[in-house]
PDB file of C-alpha atoms in Angstrom:
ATOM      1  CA  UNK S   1     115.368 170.000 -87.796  1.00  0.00           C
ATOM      2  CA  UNK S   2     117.002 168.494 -90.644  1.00  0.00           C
ATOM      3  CA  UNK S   3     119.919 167.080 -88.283  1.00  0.00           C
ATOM      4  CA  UNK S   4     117.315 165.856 -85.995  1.00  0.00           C
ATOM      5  CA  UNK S   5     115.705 163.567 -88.631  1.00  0.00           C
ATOM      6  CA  UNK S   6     119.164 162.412 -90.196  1.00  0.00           C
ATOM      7  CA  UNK S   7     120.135 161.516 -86.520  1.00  0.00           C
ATOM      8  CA  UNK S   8     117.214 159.915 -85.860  1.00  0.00           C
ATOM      9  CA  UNK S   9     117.254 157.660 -88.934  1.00  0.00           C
ATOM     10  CA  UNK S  10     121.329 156.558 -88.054  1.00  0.00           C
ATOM     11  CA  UNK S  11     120.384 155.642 -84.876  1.00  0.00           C
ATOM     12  CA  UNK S  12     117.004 153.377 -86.139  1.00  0.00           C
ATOM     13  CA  UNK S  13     119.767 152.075 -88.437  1.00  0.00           C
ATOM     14  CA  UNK S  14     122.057 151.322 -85.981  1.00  0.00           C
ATOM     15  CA  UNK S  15     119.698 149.917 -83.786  1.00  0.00           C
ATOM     16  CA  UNK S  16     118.151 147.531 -86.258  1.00  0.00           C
ATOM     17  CA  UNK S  17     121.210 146.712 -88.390  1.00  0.00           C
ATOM     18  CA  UNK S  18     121.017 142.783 -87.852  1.00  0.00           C
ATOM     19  CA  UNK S  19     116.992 143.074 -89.100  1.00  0.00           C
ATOM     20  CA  UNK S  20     118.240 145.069 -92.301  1.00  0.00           C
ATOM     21  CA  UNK S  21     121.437 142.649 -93.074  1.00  0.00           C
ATOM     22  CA  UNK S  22     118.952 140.099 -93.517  1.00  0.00           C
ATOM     23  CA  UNK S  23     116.538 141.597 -95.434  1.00  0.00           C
ATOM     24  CA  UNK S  24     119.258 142.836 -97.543  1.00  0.00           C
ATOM     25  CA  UNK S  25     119.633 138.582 -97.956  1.00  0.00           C
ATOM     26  CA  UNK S  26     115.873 138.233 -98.951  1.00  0.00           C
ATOM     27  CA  UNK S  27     116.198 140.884-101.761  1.00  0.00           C
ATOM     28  CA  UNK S  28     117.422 138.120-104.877  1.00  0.00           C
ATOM     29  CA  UNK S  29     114.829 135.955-103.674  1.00  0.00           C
ATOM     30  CA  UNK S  30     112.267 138.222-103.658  1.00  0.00           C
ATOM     31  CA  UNK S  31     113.133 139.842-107.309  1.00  0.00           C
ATOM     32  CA  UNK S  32     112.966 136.024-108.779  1.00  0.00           C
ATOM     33  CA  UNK S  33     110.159 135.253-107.106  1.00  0.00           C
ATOM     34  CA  UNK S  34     108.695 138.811-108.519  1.00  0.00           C
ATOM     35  CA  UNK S  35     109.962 138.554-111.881  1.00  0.00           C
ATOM     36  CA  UNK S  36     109.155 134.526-112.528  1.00  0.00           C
ATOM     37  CA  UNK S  37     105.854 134.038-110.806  1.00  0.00           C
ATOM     38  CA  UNK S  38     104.260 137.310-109.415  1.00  0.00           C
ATOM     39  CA  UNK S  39     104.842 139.054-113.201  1.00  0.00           C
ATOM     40  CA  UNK S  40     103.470 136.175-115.184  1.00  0.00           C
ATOM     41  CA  UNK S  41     100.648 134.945-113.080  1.00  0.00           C
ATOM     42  CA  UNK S  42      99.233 138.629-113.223  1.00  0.00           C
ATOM     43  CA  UNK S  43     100.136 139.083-117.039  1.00  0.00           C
ATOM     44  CA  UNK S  44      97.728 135.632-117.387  1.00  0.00           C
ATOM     45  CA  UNK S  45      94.991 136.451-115.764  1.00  0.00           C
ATOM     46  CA  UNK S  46      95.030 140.173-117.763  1.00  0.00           C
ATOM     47  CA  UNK S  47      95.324 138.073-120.995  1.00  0.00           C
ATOM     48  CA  UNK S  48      92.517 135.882-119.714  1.00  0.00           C
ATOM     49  CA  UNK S  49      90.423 138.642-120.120  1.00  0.00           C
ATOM     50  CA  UNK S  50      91.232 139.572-123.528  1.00  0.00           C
ATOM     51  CA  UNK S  51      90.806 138.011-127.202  1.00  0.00           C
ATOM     52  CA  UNK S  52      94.591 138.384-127.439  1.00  0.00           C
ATOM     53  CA  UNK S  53      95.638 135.408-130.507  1.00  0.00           C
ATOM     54  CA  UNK S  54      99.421 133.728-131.017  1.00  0.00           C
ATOM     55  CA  UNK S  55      99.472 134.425-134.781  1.00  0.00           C
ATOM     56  CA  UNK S  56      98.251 137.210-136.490  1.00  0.00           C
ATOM     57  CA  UNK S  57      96.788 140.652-135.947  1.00  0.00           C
ATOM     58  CA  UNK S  58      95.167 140.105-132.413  1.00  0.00           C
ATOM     59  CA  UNK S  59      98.636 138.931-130.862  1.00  0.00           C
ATOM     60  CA  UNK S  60      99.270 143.277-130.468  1.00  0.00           C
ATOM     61  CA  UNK S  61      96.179 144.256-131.438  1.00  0.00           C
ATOM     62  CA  UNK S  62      93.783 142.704-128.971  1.00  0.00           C
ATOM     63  CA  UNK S  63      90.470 143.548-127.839  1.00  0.00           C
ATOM     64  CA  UNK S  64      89.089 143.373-123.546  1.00  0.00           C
ATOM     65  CA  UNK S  65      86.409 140.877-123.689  1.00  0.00           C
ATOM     66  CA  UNK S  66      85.562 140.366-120.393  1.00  0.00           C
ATOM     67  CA  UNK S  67      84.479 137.197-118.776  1.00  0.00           C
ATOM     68  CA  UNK S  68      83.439 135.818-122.569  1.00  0.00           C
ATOM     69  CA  UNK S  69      86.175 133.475-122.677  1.00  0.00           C
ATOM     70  CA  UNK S  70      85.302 131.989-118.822  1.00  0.00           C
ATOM     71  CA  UNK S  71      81.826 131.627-120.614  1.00  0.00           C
ATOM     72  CA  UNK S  72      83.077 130.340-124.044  1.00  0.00           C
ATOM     73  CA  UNK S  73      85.310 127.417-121.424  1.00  0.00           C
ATOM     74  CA  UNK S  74      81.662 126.543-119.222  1.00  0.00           C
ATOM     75  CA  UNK S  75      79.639 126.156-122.469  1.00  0.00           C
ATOM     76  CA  UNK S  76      82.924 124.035-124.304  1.00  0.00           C
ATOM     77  CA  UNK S  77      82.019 120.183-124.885  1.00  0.00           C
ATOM     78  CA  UNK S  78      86.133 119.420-125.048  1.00  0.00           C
ATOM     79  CA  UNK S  79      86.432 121.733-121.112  1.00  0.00           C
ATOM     80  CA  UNK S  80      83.928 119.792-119.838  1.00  0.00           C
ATOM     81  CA  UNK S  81      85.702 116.203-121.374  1.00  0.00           C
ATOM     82  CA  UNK S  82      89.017 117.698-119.744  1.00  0.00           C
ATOM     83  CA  UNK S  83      87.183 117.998-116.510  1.00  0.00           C
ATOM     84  CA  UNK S  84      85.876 114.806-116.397  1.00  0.00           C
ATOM     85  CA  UNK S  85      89.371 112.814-117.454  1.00  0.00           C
ATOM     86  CA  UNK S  86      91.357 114.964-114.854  1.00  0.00           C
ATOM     87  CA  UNK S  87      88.754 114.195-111.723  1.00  0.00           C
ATOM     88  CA  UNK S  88      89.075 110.697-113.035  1.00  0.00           C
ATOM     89  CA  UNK S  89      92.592 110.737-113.040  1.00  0.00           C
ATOM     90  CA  UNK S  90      93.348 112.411-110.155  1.00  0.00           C
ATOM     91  CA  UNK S  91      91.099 110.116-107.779  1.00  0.00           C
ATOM     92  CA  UNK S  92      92.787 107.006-109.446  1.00  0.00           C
ATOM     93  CA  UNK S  93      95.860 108.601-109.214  1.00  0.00           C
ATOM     94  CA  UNK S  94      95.351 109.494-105.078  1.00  0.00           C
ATOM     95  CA  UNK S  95      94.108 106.175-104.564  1.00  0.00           C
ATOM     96  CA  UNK S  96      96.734 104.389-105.847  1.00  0.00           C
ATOM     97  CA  UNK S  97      99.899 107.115-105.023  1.00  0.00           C
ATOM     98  CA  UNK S  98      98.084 106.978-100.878  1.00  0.00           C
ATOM     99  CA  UNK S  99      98.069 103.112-101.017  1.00  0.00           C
ATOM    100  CA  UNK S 100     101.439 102.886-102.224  1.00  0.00           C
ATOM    101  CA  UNK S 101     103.252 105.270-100.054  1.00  0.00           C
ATOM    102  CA  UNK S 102     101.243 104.238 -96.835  1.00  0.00           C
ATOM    103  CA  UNK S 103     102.679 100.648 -97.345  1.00  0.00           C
ATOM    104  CA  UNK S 104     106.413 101.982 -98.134  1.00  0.00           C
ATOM    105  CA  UNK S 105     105.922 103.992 -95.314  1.00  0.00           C
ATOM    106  CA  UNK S 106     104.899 100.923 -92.786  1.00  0.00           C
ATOM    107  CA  UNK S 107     107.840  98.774 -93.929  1.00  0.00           C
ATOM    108  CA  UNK S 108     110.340 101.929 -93.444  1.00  0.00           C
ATOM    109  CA  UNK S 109     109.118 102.382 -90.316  1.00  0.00           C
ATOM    110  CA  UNK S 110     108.674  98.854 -89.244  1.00  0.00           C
ATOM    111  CA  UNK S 111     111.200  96.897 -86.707  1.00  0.00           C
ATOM    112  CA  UNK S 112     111.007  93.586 -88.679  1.00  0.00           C
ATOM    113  CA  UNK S 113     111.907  94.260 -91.272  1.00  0.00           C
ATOM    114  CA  UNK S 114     116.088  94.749 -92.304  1.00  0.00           C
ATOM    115  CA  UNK S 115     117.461  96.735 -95.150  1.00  0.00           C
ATOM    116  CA  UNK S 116     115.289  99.760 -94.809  1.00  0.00           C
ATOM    117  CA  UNK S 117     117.596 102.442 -95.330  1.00  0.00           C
ATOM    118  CA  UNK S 118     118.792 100.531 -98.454  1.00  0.00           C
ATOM    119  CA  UNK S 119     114.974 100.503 -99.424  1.00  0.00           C
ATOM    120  CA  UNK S 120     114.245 104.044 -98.737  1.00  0.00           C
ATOM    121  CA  UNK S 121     116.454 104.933-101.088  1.00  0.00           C
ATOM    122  CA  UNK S 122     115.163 102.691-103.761  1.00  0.00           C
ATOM    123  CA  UNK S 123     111.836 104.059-102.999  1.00  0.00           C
ATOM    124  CA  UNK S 124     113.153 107.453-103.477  1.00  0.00           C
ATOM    125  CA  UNK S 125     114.313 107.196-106.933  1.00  0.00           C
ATOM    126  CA  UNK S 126     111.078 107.591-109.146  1.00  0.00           C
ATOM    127  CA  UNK S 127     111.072 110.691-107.024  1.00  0.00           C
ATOM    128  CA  UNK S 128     114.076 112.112-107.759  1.00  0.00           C
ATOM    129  CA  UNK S 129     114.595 110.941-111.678  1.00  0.00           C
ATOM    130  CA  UNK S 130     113.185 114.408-113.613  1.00  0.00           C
ATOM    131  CA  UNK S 131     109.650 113.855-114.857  1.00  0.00           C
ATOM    132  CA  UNK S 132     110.408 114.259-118.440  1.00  0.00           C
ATOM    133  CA  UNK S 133     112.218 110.942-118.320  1.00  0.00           C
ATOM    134  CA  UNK S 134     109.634 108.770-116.681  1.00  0.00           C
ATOM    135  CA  UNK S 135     107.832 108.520-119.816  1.00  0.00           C
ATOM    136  CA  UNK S 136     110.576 107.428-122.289  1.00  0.00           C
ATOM    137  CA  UNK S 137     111.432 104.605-119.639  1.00  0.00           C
ATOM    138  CA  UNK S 138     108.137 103.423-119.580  1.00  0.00           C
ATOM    139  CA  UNK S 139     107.480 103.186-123.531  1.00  0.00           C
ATOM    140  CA  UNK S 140     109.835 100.355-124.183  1.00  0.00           C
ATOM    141  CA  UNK S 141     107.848  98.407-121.443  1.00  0.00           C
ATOM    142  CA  UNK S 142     104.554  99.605-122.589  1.00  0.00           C
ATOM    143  CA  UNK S 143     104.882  98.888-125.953  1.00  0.00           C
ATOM    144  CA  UNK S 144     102.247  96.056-127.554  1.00  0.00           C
ATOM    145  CA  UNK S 145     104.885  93.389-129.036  1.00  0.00           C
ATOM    146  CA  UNK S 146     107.608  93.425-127.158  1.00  0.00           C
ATOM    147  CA  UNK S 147     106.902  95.406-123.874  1.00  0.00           C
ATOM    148  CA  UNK S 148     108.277  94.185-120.840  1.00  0.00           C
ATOM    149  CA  UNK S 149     104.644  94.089-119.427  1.00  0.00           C
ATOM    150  CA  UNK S 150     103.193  92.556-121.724  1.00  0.00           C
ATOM    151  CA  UNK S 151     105.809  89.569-121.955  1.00  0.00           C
ATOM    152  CA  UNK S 152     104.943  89.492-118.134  1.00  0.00           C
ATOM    153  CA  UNK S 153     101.491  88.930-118.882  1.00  0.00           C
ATOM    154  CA  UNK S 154     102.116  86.476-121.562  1.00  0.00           C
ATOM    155  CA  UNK S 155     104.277  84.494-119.225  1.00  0.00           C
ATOM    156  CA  UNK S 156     101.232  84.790-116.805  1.00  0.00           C
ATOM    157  CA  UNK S 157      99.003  83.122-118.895  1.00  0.00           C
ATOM    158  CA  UNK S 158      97.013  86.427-119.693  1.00  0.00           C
ATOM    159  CA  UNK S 159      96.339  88.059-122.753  1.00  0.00           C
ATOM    160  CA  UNK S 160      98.738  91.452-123.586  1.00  0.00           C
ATOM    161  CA  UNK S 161      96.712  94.589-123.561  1.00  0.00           C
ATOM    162  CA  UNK S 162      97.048  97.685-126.090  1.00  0.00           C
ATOM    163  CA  UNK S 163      98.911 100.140-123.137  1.00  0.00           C
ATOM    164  CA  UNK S 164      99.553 103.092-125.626  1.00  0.00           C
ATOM    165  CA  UNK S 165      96.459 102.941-127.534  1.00  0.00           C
ATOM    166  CA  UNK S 166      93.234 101.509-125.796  1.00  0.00           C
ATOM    167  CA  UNK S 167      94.518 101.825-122.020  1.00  0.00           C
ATOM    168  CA  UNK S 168      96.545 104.908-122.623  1.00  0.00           C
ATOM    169  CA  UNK S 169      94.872 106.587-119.684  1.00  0.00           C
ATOM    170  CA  UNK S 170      95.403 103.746-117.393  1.00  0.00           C
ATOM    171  CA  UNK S 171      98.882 103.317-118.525  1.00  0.00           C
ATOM    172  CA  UNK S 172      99.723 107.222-117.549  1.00  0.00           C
ATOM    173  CA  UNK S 173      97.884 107.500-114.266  1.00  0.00           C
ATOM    174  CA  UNK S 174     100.310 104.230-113.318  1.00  0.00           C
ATOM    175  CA  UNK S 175     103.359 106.110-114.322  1.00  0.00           C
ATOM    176  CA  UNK S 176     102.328 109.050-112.255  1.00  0.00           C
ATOM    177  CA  UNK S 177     101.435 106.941-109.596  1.00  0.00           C
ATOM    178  CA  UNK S 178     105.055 104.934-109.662  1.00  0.00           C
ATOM    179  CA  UNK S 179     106.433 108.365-109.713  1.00  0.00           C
ATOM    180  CA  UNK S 180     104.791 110.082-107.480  1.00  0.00           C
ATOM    181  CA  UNK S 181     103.625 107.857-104.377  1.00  0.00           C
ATOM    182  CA  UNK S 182     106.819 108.902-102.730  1.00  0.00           C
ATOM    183  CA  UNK S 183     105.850 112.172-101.340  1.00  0.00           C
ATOM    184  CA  UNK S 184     103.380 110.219 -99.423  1.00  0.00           C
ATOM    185  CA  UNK S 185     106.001 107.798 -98.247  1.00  0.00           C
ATOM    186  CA  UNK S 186     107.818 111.184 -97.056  1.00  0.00           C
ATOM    187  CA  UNK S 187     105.149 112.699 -94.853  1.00  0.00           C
ATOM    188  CA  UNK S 188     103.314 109.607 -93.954  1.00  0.00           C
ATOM    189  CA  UNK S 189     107.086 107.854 -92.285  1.00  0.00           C
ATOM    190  CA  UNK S 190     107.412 111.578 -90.639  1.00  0.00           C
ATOM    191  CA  UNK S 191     104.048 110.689 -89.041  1.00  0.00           C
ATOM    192  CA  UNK S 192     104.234 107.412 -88.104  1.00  0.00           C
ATOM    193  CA  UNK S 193     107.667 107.897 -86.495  1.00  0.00           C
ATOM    194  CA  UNK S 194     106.155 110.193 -84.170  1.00  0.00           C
ATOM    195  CA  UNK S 195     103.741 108.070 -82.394  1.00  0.00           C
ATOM    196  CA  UNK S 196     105.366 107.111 -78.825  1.00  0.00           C
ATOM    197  CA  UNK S 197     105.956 103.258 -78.913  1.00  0.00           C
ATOM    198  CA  UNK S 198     104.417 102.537 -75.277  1.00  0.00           C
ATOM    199  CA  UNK S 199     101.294 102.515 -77.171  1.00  0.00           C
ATOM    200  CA  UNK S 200     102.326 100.054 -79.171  1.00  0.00           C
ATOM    201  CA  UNK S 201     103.766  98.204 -76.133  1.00  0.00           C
ATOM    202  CA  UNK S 202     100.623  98.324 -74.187  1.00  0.00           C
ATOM    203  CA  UNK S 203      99.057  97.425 -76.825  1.00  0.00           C
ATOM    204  CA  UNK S 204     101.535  94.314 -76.737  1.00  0.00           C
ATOM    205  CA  UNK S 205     100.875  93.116 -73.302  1.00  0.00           C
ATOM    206  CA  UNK S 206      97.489  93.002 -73.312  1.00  0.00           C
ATOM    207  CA  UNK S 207      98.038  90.726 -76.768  1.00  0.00           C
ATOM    208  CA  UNK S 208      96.327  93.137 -79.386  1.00  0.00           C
ATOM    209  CA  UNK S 209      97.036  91.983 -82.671  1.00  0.00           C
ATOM    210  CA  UNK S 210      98.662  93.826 -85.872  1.00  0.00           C
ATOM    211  CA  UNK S 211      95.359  94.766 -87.403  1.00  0.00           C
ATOM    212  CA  UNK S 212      93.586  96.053 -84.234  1.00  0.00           C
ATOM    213  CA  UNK S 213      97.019  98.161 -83.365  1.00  0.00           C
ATOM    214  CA  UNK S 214      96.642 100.039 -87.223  1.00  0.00           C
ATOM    215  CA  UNK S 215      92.781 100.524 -86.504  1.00  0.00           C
ATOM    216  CA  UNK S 216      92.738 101.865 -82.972  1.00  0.00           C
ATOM    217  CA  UNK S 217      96.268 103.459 -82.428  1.00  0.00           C
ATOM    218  CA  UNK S 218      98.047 104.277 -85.661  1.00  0.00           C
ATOM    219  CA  UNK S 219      94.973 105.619 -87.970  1.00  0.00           C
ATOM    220  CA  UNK S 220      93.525 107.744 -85.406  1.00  0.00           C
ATOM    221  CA  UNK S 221      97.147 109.067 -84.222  1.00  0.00           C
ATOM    222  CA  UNK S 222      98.224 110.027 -88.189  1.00  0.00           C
ATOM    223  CA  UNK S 223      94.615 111.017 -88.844  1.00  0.00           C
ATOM    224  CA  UNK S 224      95.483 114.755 -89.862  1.00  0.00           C
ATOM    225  CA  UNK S 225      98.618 113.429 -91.599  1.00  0.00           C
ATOM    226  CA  UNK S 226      96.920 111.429 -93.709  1.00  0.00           C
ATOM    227  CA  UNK S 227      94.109 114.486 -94.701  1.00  0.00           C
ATOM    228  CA  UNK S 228      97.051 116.333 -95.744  1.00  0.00           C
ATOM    229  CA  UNK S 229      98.952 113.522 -97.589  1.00  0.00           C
ATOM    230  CA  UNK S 230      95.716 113.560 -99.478  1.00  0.00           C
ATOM    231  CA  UNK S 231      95.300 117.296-100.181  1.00  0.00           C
ATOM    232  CA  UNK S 232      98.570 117.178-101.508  1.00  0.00           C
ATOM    233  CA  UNK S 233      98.567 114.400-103.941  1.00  0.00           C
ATOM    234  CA  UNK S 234      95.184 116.021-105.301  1.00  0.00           C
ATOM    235  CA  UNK S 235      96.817 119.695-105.686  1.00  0.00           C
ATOM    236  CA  UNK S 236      99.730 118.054-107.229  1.00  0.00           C
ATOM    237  CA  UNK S 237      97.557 115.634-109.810  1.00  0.00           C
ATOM    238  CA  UNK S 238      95.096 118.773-110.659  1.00  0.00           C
ATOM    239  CA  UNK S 239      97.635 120.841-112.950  1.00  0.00           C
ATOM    240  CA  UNK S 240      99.588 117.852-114.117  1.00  0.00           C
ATOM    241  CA  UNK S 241     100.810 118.094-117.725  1.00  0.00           C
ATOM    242  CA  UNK S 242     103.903 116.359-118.222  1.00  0.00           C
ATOM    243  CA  UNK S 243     103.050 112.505-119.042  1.00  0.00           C
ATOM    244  CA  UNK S 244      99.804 113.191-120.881  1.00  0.00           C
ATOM    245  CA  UNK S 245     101.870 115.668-123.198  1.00  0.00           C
ATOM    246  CA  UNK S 246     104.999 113.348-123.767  1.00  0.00           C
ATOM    247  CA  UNK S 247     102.462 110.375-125.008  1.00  0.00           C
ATOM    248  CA  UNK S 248     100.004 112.520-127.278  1.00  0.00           C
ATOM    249  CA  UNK S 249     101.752 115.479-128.314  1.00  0.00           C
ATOM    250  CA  UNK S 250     100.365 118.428-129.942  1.00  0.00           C
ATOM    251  CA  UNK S 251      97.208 116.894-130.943  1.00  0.00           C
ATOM    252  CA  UNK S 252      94.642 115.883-128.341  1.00  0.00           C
ATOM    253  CA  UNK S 253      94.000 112.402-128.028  1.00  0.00           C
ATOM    254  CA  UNK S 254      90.339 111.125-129.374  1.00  0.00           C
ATOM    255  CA  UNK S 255      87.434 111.221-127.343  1.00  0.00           C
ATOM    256  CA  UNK S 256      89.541 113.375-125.372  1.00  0.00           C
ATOM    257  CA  UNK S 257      90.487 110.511-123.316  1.00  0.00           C
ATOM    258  CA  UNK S 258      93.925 111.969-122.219  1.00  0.00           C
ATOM    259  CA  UNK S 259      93.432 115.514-122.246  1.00  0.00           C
ATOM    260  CA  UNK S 260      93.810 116.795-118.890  1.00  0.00           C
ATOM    261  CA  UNK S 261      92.850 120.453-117.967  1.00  0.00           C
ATOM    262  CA  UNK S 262      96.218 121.597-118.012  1.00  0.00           C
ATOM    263  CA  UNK S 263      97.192 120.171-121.515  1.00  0.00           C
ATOM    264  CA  UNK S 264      93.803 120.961-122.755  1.00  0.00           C
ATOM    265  CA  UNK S 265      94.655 124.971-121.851  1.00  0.00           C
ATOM    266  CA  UNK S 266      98.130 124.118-123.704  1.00  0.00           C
ATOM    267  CA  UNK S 267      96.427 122.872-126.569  1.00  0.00           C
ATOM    268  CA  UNK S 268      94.330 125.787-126.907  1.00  0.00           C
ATOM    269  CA  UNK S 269      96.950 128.650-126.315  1.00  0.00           C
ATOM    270  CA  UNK S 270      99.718 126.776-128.687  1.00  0.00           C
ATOM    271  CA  UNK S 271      97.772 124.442-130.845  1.00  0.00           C
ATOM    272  CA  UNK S 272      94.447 126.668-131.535  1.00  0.00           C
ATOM    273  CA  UNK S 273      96.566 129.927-130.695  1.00  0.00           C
ATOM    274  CA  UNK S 274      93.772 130.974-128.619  1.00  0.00           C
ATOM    275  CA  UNK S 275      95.834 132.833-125.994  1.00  0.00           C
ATOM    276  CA  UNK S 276      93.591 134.399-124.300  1.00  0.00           C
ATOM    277  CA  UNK S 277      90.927 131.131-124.138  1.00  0.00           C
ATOM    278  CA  UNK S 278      94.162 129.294-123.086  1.00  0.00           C
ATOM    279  CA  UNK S 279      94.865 131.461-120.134  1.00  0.00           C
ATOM    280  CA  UNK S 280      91.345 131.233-118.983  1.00  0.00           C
ATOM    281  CA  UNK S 281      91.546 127.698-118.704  1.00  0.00           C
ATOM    282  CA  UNK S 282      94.890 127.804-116.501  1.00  0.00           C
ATOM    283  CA  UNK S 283      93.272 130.468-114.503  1.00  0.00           C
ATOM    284  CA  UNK S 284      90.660 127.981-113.388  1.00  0.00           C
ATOM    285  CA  UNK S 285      92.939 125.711-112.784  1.00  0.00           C
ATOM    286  CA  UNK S 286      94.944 128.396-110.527  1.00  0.00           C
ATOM    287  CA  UNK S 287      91.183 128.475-108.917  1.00  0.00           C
ATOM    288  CA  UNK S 288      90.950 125.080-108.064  1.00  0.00           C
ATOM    289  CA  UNK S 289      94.437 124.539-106.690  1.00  0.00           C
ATOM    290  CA  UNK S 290      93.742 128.250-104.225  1.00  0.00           C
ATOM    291  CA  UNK S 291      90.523 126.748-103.151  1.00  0.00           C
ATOM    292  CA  UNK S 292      92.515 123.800-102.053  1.00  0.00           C
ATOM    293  CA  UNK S 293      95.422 125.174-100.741  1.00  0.00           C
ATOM    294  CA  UNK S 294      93.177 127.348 -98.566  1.00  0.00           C
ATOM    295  CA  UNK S 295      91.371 123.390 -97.283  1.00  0.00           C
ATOM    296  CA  UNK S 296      94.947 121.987 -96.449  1.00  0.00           C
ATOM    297  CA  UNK S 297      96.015 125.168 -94.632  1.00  0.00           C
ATOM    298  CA  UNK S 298      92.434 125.179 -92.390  1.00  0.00           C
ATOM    299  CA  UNK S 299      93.314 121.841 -91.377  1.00  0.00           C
ATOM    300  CA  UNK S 300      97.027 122.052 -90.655  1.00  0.00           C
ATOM    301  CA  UNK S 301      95.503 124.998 -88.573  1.00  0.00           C
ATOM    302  CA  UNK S 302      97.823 127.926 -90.475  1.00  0.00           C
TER     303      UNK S 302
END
């Protein structure tokens, strides 16, 4: 019986050796992906749970609360300022990241214009440059005196504005607008290369102009494209941390004017050491970004 078996598993072995060889392949992937995301996210929500503190007694010894620091975060004046600044920023920053990679995306993809490739590239680079340099750039042209934007304005005829104090906000959701419109370049070009031209070219003889050919032939052909550019951006914006931590630092800005959800959860694990209020807060924002995830893959149809 035993000989039976053993012969039966060689030959399933034999038989599927291609199937095993690359699973075999999928193995280092699957322990990183294991050990750096499945691990942690579940060891977050656990500590979400708890009272668990970053200094002191109740880092080891910690108590199961329950859902008291979900309710501590929905009855919290400085959750519900977070909430507010992030919607805020991440509709300014959609609107402005959509606009801006829609029209990079029409001159890539138009035939009048020459140099594209050239400009593709330069429209790439905000992209690529790592996101912890974007805001060191930008603070020798922010700054009051002798910024680069301000002299601009100046030479405009316009008075310089206070970019790191008074319009801080403003002044980050345009640096993560500048770097970030290019994913919609990316998906939106995709998209408008695939429309066949002999609509265009119908379009042509029976002398439609520019405008009415965007309105009735390329809108309605990217329409689902353009949903999903959307989604993204929003996802993206929802848990962004980096330029609202590199101008305000440890301590939140006043009137909680720059305190996004995600650097508001920071602030609470590693300023207040409030671990387990701290993980609460990024579970939410895990929340919002499932909920939609699950929108964007209902309408790719997934």
């Amino acid at each position: 019986m035993t000989n039976v078996v053993i012969g039966s598993l060689g030959e399933w072995v034999r038989s599927n050796a291609f199937k095993l060889t690359l699973a075999l392949f999928m193995i280092p992937a699957l322990a990183v992906l294991v050990i750096f995301q499945l691990v942690p996210t579940v060891w977050t929500i656990w500590i979400s749970f708890t009272d668990m503190a970053l200094l002191g007694r109740k880092f080891h010894e910690y108590s199961f609360v329950g859902l008291k620091n979900y309710e501590k975060a929905f009855n919290d004046f400085g959750f519900w300022a977070s909430m507010r600044v992030t919607i805020y920023y991440c509709l300014a920053s959609l609107v402005l990241r959509f606009l801006l990679g829609l029209a990079a995306a029409l001159y890539i993809t138009s035939r009048k214009f020459k140099g594209k490739r050239i400009m593709a590239a330069i429209f790439l680079l905000p992209y690529i440059i790592p996101g912890a340099i974007h805001p060191y750039v930008w603070l020798s042209m922010l700054e009051t005196d002798y910024g680069t934007v301000n002299r601009v304005l100046r030479a405009l005829g316009l008075p310089p504005q206070s970019w790191m104090y008074e319009r801080l906000t403003e002044s980050i959701i345009a640096i993560n607008s500048w770097a970030g419109y290019a994913l919609a370049m990316l998906v939106l070009t995709s998209a408008l290369t695939s429309i066949p031209k002999e609509y265009y070219e119908v379009a042509d003889i029976y002398g439609a102009s520019r405008w009415f050919k965007f309105r009735k032939i390329t809108l309605p052909l990217i329409k689902y494209p353009l949903i999903l550019t959307l989604i993204l951006i929003f996802k993206e914006d929802i848990d962004d941390f980096t330029y609202a931590y590199m101008f305000t630092g440890e301590i939140p800005y006043p009137d909680y004017r720059t305190e996004l959800l995600a650097l508001y959860a920071y602030h609470k694990a590693f300023s207040d050491f409030e671990l387990g209020f701290g993980c609460a807060i990024g579970f939410i924002i895990a929340v919002i970004v499932f909920v939609i995830t699950l929108v964007q893959l209902k309408i790719g149809g997934v």
